[in-house]
């Protein structure tokens, strides 16, 4: 039997196998699209429909409601405090973990990852057990007339705790991958610590840092569980935007709950747009260099 005849005999089998792969690809794409639609796209669409189901007037009426504006202001304040603290902490922790080898390094990594693994409700209880009236530091804080739990400092702490690991976890692998050769070369040429960080280290980790900041901001805006525990959820006083959504929905004011949810989704969209703008500007700058 010649090679040509063997090829002709095996052709139907190959065509059948190719069709099987095509059907498998289509089935996999259909499964992914269906999963995304059922878990993410359709619920998101339903929220937007609910927000505008009574027209645009009630939607804007929710946005100028004093309770909503106070919740938005409190959320913005918590995010404005939590994100800078977490960025500084994440950079410091990433540098120490990536550049130093010391006993307890693995334990430190595990501790930084704790907010990923523990429930936000438990995180809130941890803060209460430490800073609450009957907590470990309760008597000291009372003697100093400082109130943390059931007030804004507790909300800020809960927001910081939830977003703590993101910057460190994004930056550590990049720092380990780029190594220390360029930093050592810069120092050999006379660059100081700050110059080395600003001109050598930061350009190497900028993408990881940017993603870390975005994730930290998104988590801070959407934090609910820990804040629900440490705040008293007083309308107009200690109610953040996520608590406002939950409270409005529980009070059968679904239109206001959906409208506030749309605002949260819009803020997340703005964050992604800012990320895209930064990416393009940095990419253009790199191409010019």
mmCIF file with all atom_site columns, C-alpha atoms in Angstrom, residues 8 17 52 56 65 88 94 133 168-169 174 183 189 194 212 235 265 274 281 288:
data_model
loop_
_atom_site.group_PDB
_atom_site.id
_atom_site.type_symbol
_atom_site.label_atom_id
_atom_site.label_alt_id
_atom_site.label_comp_id
_atom_site.label_asym_id
_atom_site.label_entity_id
_atom_site.label_seq_id
_atom_site.pdbx_PDB_ins_code
_atom_site.Cartn_x
_atom_site.Cartn_y
_atom_site.Cartn_z
_atom_site.occupancy
_atom_site.B_iso_or_equiv
_atom_site.pdbx_formal_charge
_atom_site.auth_seq_id
_atom_site.auth_comp_id
_atom_site.auth_asym_id
_atom_site.auth_atom_id
_atom_site.pdbx_PDB_model_num
ATOM 1  C CA . UNK A 1 8   ? -6.687  8.901  1.450  1.00 0.00 ? 8   UNK A CA 1
ATOM 2  C CA . UNK A 1 17  ? -11.632 14.583 14.464 1.00 0.00 ? 17  UNK A CA 1
ATOM 3  C CA . UNK A 1 52  ? -34.552 53.389 35.455 1.00 0.00 ? 52  UNK A CA 1
ATOM 4  C CA . UNK A 1 56  ? -34.997 59.082 34.873 1.00 0.00 ? 56  UNK A CA 1
ATOM 5  C CA . UNK A 1 65  ? -31.392 62.524 48.472 1.00 0.00 ? 65  UNK A CA 1
ATOM 6  C CA . UNK A 1 88  ? 2.347   52.764 50.891 1.00 0.00 ? 88  UNK A CA 1
ATOM 7  C CA . UNK A 1 94  ? 6.586   44.039 48.750 1.00 0.00 ? 94  UNK A CA 1
ATOM 8  C CA . UNK A 1 133 ? -15.713 49.353 74.213 1.00 0.00 ? 133 UNK A CA 1
ATOM 9  C CA . UNK A 1 168 ? 1.732   43.833 47.836 1.00 0.00 ? 168 UNK A CA 1
ATOM 10 C CA . UNK A 1 169 ? 0.465   40.726 46.054 1.00 0.00 ? 169 UNK A CA 1
ATOM 11 C CA . UNK A 1 174 ? 7.374   41.570 39.571 1.00 0.00 ? 174 UNK A CA 1
ATOM 12 C CA . UNK A 1 183 ? 19.183  48.787 41.146 1.00 0.00 ? 183 UNK A CA 1
ATOM 13 C CA . UNK A 1 189 ? 26.783  55.021 39.421 1.00 0.00 ? 189 UNK A CA 1
ATOM 14 C CA . UNK A 1 194 ? 15.121  57.605 46.347 1.00 0.00 ? 194 UNK A CA 1
ATOM 15 C CA . UNK A 1 212 ? -2.909  46.817 42.674 1.00 0.00 ? 212 UNK A CA 1
ATOM 16 C CA . UNK A 1 235 ? -28.794 56.590 58.197 1.00 0.00 ? 235 UNK A CA 1
ATOM 17 C CA . UNK A 1 265 ? -20.996 50.381 39.075 1.00 0.00 ? 265 UNK A CA 1
ATOM 18 C CA . UNK A 1 274 ? -8.560  55.844 34.388 1.00 0.00 ? 274 UNK A CA 1
ATOM 19 C CA . UNK A 1 281 ? -0.079  57.314 28.172 1.00 0.00 ? 281 UNK A CA 1
ATOM 20 C CA . UNK A 1 288 ? 8.736   57.605 22.240 1.00 0.00 ? 288 UNK A CA 1
#
